[in-house]
JSON list of C-alpha atoms in Angstrom, two decimals:
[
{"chain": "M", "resi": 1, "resn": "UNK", "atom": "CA", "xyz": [29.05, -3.23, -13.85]},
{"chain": "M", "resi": 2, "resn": "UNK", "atom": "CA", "xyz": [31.88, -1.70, -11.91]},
{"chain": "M", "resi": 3, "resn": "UNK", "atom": "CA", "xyz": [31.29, -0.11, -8.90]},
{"chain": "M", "resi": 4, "resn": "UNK", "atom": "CA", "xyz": [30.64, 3.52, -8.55]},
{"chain": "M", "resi": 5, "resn": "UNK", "atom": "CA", "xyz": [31.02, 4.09, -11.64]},
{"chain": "M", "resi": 6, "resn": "UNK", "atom": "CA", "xyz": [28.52, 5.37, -14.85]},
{"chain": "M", "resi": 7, "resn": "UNK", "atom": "CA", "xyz": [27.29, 2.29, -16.55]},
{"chain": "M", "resi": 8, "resn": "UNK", "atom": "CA", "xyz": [26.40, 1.48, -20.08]},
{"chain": "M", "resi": 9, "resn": "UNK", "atom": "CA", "xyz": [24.35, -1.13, -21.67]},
{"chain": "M", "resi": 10, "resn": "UNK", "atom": "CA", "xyz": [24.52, -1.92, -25.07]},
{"chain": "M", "resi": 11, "resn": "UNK", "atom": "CA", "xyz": [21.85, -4.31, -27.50]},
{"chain": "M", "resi": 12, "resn": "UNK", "atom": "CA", "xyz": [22.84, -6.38, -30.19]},
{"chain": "M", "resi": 13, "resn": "UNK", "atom": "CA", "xyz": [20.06, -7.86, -32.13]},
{"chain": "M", "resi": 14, "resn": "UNK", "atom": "CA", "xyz": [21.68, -9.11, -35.53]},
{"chain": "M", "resi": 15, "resn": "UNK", "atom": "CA", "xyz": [25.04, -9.93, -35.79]},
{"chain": "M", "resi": 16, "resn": "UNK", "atom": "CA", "xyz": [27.16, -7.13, -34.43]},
{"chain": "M", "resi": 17, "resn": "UNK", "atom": "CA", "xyz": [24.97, -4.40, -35.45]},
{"chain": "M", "resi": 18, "resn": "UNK", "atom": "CA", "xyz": [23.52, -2.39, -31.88]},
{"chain": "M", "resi": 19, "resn": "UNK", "atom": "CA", "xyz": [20.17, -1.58, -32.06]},
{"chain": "M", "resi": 20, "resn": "UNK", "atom": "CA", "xyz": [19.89, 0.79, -29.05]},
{"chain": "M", "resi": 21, "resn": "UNK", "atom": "CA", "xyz": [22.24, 2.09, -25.85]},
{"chain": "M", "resi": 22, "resn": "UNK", "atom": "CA", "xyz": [21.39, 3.25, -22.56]},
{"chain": "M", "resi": 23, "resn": "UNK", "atom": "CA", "xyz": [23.64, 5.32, -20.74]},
{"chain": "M", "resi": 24, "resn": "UNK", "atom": "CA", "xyz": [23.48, 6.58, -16.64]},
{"chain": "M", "resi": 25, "resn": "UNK", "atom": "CA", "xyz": [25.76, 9.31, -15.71]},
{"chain": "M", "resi": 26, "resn": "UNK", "atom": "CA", "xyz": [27.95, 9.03, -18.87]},
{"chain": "M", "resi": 27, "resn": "UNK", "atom": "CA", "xyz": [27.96, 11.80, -21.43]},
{"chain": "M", "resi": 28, "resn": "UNK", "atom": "CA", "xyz": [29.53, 11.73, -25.00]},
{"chain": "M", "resi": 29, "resn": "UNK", "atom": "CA", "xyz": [28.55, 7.82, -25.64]},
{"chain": "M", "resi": 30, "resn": "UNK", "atom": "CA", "xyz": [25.72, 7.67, -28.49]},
{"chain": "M", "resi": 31, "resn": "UNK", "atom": "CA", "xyz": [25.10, 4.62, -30.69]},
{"chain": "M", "resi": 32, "resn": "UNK", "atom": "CA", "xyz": [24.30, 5.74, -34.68]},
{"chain": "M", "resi": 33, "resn": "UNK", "atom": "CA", "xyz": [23.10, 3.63, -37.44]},
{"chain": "M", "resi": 34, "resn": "UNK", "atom": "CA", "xyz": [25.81, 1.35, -38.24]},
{"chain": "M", "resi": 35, "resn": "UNK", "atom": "CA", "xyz": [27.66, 1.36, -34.83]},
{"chain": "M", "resi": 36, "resn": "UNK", "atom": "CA", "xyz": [28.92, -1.76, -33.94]},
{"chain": "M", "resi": 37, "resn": "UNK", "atom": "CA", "xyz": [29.33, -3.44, -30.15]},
{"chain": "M", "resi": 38, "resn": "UNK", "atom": "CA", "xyz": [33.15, -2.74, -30.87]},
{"chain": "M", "resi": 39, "resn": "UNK", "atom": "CA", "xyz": [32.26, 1.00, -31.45]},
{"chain": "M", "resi": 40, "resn": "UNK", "atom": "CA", "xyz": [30.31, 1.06, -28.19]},
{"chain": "M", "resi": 41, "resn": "UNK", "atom": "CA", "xyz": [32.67, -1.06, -25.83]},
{"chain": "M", "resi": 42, "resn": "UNK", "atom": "CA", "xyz": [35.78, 0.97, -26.54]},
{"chain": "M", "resi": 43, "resn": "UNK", "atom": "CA", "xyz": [33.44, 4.58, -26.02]},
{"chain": "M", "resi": 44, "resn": "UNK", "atom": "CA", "xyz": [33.02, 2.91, -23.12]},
{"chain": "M", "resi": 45, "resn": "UNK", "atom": "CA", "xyz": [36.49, 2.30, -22.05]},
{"chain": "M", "resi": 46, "resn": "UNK", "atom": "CA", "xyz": [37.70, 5.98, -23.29]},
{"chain": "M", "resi": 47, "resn": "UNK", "atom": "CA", "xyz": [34.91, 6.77, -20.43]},
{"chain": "M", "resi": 48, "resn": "UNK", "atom": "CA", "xyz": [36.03, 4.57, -17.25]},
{"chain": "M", "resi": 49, "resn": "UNK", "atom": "CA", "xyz": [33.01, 2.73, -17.38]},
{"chain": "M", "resi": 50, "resn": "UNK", "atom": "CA", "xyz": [31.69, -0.73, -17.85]},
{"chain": "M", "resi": 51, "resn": "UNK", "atom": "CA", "xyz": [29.38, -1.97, -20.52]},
{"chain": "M", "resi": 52, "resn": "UNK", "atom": "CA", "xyz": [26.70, -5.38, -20.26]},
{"chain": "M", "resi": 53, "resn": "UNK", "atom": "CA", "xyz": [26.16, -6.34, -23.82]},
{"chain": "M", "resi": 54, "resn": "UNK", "atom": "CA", "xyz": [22.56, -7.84, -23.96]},
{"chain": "M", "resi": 55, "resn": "UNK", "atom": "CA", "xyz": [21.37, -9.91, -26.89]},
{"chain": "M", "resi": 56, "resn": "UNK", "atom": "CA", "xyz": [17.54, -10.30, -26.97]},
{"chain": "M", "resi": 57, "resn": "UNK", "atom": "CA", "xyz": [15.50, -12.75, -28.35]},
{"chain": "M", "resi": 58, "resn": "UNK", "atom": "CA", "xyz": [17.82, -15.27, -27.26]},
{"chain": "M", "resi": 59, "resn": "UNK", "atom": "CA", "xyz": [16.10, -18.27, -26.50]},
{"chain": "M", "resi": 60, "resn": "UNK", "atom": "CA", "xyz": [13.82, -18.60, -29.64]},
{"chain": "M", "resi": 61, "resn": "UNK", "atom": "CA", "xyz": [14.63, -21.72, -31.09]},
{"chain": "M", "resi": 62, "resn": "UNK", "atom": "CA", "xyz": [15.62, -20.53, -34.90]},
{"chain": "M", "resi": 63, "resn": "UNK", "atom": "CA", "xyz": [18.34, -18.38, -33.21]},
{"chain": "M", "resi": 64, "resn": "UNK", "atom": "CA", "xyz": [20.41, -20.89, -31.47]},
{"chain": "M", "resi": 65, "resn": "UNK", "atom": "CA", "xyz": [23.41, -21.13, -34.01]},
{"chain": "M", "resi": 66, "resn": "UNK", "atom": "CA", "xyz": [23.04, -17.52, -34.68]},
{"chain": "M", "resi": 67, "resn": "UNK", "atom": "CA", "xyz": [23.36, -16.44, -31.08]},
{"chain": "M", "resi": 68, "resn": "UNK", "atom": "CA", "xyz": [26.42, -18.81, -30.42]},
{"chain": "M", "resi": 69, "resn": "UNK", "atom": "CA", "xyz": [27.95, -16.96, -32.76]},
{"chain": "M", "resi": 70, "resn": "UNK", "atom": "CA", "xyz": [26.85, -13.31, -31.65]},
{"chain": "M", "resi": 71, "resn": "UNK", "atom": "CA", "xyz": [28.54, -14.42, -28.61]},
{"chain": "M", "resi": 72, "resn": "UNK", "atom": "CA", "xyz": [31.87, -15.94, -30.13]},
{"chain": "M", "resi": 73, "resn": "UNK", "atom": "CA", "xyz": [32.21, -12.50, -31.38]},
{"chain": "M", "resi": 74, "resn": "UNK", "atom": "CA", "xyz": [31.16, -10.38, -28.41]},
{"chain": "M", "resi": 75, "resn": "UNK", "atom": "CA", "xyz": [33.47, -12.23, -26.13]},
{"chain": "M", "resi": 76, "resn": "UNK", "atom": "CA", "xyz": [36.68, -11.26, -27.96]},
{"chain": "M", "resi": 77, "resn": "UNK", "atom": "CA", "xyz": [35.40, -7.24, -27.25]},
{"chain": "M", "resi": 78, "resn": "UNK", "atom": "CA", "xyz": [35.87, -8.37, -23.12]},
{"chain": "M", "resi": 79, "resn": "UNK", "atom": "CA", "xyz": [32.76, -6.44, -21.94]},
{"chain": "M", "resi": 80, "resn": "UNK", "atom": "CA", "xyz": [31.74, -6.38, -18.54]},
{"chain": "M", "resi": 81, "resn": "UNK", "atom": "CA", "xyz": [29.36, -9.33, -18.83]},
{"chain": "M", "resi": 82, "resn": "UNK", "atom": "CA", "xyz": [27.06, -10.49, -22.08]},
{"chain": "M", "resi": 83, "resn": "UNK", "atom": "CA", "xyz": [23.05, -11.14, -21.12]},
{"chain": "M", "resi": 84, "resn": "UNK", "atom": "CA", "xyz": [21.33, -13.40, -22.94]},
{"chain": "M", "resi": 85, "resn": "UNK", "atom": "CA", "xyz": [17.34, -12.44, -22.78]},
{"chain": "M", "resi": 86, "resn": "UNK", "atom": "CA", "xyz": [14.74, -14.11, -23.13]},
{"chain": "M", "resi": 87, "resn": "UNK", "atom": "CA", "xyz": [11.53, -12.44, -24.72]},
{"chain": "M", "resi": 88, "resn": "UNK", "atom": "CA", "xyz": [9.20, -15.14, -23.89]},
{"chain": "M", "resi": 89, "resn": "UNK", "atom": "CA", "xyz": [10.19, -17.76, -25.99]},
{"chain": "M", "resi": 90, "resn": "UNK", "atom": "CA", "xyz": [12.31, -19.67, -24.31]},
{"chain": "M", "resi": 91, "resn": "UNK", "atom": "CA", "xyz": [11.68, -23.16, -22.68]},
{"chain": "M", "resi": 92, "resn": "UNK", "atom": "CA", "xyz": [13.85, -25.56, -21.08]},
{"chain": "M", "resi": 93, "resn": "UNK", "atom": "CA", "xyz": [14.55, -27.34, -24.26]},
{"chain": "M", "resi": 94, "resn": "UNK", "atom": "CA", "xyz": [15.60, -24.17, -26.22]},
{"chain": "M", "resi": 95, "resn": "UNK", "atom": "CA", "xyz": [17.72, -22.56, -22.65]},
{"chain": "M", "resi": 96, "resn": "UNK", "atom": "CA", "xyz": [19.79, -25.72, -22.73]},
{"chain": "M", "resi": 97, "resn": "UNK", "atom": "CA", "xyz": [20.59, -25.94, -26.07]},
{"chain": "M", "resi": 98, "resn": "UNK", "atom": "CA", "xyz": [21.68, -22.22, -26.17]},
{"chain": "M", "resi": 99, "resn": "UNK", "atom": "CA", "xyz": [23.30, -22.74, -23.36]},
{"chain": "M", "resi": 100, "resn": "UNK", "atom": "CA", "xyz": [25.47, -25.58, -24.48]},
{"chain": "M", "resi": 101, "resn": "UNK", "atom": "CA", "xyz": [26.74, -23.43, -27.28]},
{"chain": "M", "resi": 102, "resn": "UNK", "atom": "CA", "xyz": [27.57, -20.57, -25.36]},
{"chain": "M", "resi": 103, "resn": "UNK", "atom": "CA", "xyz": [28.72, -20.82, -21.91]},
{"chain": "M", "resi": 104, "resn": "UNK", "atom": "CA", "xyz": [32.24, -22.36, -22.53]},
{"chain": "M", "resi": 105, "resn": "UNK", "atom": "CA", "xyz": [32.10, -19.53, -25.77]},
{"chain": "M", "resi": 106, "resn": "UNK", "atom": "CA", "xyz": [31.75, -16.94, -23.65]},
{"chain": "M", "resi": 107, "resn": "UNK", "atom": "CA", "xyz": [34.57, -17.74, -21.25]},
{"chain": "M", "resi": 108, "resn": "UNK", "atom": "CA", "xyz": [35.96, -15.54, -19.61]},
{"chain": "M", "resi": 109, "resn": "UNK", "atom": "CA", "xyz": [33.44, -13.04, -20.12]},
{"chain": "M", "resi": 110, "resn": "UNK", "atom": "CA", "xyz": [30.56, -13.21, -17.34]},
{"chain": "M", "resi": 111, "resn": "UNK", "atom": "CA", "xyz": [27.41, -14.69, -18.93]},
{"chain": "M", "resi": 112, "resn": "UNK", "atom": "CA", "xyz": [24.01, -13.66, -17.67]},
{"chain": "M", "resi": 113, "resn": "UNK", "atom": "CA", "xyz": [20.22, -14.61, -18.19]},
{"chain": "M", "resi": 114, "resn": "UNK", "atom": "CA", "xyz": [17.15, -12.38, -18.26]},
{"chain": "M", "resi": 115, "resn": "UNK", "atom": "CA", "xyz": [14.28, -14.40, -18.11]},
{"chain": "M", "resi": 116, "resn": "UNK", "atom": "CA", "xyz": [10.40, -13.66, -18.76]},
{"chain": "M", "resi": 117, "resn": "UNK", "atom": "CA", "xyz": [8.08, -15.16, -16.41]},
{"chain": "M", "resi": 118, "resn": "UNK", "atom": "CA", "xyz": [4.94, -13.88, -18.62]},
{"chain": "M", "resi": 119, "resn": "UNK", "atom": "CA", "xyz": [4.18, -17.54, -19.39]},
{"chain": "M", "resi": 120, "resn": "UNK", "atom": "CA", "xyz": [4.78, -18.75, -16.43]},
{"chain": "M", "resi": 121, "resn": "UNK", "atom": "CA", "xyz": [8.01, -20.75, -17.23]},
{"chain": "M", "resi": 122, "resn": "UNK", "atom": "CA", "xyz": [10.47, -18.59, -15.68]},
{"chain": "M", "resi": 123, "resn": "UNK", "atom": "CA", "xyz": [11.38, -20.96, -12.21]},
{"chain": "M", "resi": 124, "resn": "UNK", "atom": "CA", "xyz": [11.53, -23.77, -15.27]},
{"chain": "M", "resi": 125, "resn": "UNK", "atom": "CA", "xyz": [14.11, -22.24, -17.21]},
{"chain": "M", "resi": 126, "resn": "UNK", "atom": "CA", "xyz": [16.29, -20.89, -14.30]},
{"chain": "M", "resi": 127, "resn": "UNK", "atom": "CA", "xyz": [16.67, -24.00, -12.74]},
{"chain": "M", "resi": 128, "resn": "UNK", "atom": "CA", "xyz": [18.09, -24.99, -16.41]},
{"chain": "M", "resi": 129, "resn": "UNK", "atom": "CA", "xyz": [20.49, -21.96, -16.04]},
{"chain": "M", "resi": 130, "resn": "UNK", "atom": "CA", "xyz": [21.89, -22.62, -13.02]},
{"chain": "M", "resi": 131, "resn": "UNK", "atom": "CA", "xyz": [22.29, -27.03, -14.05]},
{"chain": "M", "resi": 132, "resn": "UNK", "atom": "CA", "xyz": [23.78, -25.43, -16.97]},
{"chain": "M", "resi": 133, "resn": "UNK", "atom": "CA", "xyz": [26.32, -23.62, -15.38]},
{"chain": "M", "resi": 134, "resn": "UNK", "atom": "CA", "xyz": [25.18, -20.01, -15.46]},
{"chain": "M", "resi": 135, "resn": "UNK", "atom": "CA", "xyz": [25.44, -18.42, -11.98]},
{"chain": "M", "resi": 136, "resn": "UNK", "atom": "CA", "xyz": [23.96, -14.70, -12.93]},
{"chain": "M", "resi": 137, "resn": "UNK", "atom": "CA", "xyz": [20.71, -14.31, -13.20]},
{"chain": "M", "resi": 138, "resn": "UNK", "atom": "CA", "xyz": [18.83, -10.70, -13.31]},
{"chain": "M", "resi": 139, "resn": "UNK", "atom": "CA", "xyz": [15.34, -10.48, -11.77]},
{"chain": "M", "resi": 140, "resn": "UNK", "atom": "CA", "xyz": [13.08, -7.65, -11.15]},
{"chain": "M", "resi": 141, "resn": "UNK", "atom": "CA", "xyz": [11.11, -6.77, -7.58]},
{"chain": "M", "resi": 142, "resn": "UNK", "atom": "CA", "xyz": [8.07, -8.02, -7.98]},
{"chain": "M", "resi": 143, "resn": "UNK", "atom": "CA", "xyz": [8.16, -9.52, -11.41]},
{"chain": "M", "resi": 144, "resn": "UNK", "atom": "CA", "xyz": [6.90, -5.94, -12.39]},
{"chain": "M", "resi": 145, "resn": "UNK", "atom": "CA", "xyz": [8.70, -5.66, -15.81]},
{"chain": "M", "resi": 146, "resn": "UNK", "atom": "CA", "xyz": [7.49, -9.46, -17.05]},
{"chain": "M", "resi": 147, "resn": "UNK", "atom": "CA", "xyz": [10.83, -10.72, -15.75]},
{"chain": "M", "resi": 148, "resn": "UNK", "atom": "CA", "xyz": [11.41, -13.34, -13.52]},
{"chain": "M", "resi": 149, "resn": "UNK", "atom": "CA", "xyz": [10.81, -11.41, -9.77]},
{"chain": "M", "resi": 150, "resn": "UNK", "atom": "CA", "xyz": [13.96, -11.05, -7.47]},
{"chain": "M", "resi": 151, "resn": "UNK", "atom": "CA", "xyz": [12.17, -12.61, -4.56]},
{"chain": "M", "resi": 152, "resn": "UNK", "atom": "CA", "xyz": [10.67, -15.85, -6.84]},
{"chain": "M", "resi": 153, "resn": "UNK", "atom": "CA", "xyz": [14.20, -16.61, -7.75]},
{"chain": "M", "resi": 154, "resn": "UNK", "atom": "CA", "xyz": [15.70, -16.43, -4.71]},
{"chain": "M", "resi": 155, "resn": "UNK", "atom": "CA", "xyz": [12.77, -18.75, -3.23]},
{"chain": "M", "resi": 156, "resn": "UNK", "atom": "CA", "xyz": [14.29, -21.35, -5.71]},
{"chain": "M", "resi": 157, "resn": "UNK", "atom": "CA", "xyz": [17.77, -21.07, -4.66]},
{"chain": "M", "resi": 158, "resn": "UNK", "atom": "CA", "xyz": [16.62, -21.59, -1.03]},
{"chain": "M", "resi": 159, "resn": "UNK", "atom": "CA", "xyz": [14.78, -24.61, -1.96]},
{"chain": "M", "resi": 160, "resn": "UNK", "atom": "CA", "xyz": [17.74, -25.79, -4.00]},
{"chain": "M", "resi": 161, "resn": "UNK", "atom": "CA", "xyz": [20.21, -24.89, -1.18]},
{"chain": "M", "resi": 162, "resn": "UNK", "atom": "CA", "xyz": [21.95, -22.57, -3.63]},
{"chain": "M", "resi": 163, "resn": "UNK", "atom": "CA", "xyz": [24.01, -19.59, -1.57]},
{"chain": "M", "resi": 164, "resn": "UNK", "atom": "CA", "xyz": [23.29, -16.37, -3.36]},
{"chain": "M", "resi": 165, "resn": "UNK", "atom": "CA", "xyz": [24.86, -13.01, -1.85]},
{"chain": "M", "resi": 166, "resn": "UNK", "atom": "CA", "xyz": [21.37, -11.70, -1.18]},
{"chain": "M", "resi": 167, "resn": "UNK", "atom": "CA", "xyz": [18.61, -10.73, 1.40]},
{"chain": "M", "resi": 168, "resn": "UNK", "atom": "CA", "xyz": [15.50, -12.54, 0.34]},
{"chain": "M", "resi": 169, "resn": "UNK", "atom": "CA", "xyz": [13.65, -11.10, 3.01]},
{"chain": "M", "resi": 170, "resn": "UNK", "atom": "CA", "xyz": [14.61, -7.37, 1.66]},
{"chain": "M", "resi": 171, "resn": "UNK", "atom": "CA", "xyz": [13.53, -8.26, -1.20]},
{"chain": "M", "resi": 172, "resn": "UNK", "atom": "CA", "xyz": [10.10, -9.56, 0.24]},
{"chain": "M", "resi": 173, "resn": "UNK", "atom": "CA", "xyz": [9.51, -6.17, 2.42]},
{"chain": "M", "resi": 174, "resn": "UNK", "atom": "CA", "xyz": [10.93, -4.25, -0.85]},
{"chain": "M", "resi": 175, "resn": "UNK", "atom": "CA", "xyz": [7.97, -5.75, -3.05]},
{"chain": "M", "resi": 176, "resn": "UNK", "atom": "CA", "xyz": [5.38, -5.47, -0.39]},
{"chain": "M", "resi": 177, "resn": "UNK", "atom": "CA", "xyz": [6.17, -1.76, 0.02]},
{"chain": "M", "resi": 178, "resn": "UNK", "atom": "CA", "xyz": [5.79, -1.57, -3.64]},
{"chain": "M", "resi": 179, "resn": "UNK", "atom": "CA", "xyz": [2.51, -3.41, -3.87]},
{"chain": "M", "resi": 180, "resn": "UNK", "atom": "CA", "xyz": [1.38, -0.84, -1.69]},
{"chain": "M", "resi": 181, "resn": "UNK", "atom": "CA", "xyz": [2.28, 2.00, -3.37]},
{"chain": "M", "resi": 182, "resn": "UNK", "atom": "CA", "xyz": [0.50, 0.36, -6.62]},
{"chain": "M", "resi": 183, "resn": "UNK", "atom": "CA", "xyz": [-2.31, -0.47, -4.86]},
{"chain": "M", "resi": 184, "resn": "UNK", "atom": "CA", "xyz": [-2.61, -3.92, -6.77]},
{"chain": "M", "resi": 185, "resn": "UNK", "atom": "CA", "xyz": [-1.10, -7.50, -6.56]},
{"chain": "M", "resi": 186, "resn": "UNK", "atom": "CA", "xyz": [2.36, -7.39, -8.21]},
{"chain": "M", "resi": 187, "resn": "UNK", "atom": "CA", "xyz": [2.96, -10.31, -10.93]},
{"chain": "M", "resi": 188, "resn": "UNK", "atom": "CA", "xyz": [5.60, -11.88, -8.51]},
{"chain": "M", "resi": 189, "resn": "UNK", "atom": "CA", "xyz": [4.55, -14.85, -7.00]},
{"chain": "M", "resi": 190, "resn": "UNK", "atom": "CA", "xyz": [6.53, -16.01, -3.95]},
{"chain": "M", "resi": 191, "resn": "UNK", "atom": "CA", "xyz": [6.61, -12.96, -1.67]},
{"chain": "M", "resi": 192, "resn": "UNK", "atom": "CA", "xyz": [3.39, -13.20, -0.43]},
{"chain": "M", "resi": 193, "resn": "UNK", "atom": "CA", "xyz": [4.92, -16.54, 1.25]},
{"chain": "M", "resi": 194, "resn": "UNK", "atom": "CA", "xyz": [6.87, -14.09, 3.25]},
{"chain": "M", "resi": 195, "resn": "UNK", "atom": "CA", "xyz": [10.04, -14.53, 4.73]},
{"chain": "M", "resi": 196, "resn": "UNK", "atom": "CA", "xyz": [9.97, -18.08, 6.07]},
{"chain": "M", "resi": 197, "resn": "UNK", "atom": "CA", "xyz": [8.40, -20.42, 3.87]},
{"chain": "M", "resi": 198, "resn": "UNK", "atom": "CA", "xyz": [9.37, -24.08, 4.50]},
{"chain": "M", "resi": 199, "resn": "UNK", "atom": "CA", "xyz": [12.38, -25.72, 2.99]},
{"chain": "M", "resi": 200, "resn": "UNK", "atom": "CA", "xyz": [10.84, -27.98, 0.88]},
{"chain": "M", "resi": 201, "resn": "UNK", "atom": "CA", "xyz": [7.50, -25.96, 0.85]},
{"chain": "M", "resi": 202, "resn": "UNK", "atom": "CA", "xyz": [5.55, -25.34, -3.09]},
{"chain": "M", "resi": 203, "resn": "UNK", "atom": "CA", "xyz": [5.32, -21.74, -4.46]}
]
């Protein structure tokens, strides 16, 4: 999303059809039945601001040919970046073969992964991802949402030796402070290693 700017995010579940749009600090942008990602990308333009187009359920393993072509389509609109999330479904197998259909599809459009750590498969698929080619991934502090948790994935890259542009150890005092404030363990696994776990070390 561009800097200082409003941001929208629009989901596509079938086809081209958008199921739902969330807008911050943008006024005037509303998604009706019928809409279409085309309707909500150029509101979006008209406005000065950027657009993610996310496409859930993207991972299960009947939708492979349907979501290569979701994102043939999407990519012609040039939004800001396309997401491809996962709602639990997903494995290795079924990241890689999506993958392999989409990331040279996408081109140039950024493409980004949302992946759910509820079955524990999250560190699994990432490291998928990133052999695949992908270099976005979005995470949540502390895992709280079911996602993958900011400070887990940055753990991997560290073990991997993969330079990301961000302060693990932020993110470790970030989702202790937030553990606190819940009063209960967070879902996240890694940040309880702290800030200097051992290259090489298990999570």
């Amino acid at each position: 999303l561009r800097e200082g700017a409003g941001a929208a995010w629009a989901k596509v579940v079938r086809g081209d059809q958008v199921a739902d749009l969330v807008s911050a600090g943008v006024s005037g942008i509303d998604v009706e039945a019928g809409d279409t990602a085309r309707d909500v990308v150029l509101a979006a333009r008209e406005r000065g601001v950027g657009v993610r187009i996310e496409i859930p359920a993207a991972f299960a393993p009947d939708r492979i040919d349907e979501v290569a072509d979701i994102v043939s389509s999407l990519t012609a609109l040039e939004p800001d970046a396309i997401v491809l999330v996962d709602d639990g479904t997903g494995t290795a197998l079924t990241v890689r073969a999506v993958l392999q259909e989409t990331v040279n599809r996408a081109r140039p459009v950024p493409l980004a992964v949302r992946l759910d750590d509820r079955s524990g498969l999250a560190a699994a698929n990432a490291l998928t991802v990133l052999k695949s080619g992908v270099r976005r991934i979005d995470a949540a502090l502390g895992g709280i949402d079911g996602s993958f948790a900011l400070e887990d994935l940055l753990h991997l890259c560290d073990q991997l030796e993969v330079a990301v542009p961000a302060d693990r150890s932020a993110a470790v005092r970030a989702a202790l402070g937030v553990e606190a404030a819940l009063g209960s363990q967070l879902p996240g696994r890694t940040y309880r290693l702290g800030t200097s776990a051992p290259s090489g070390g298990t999570s």
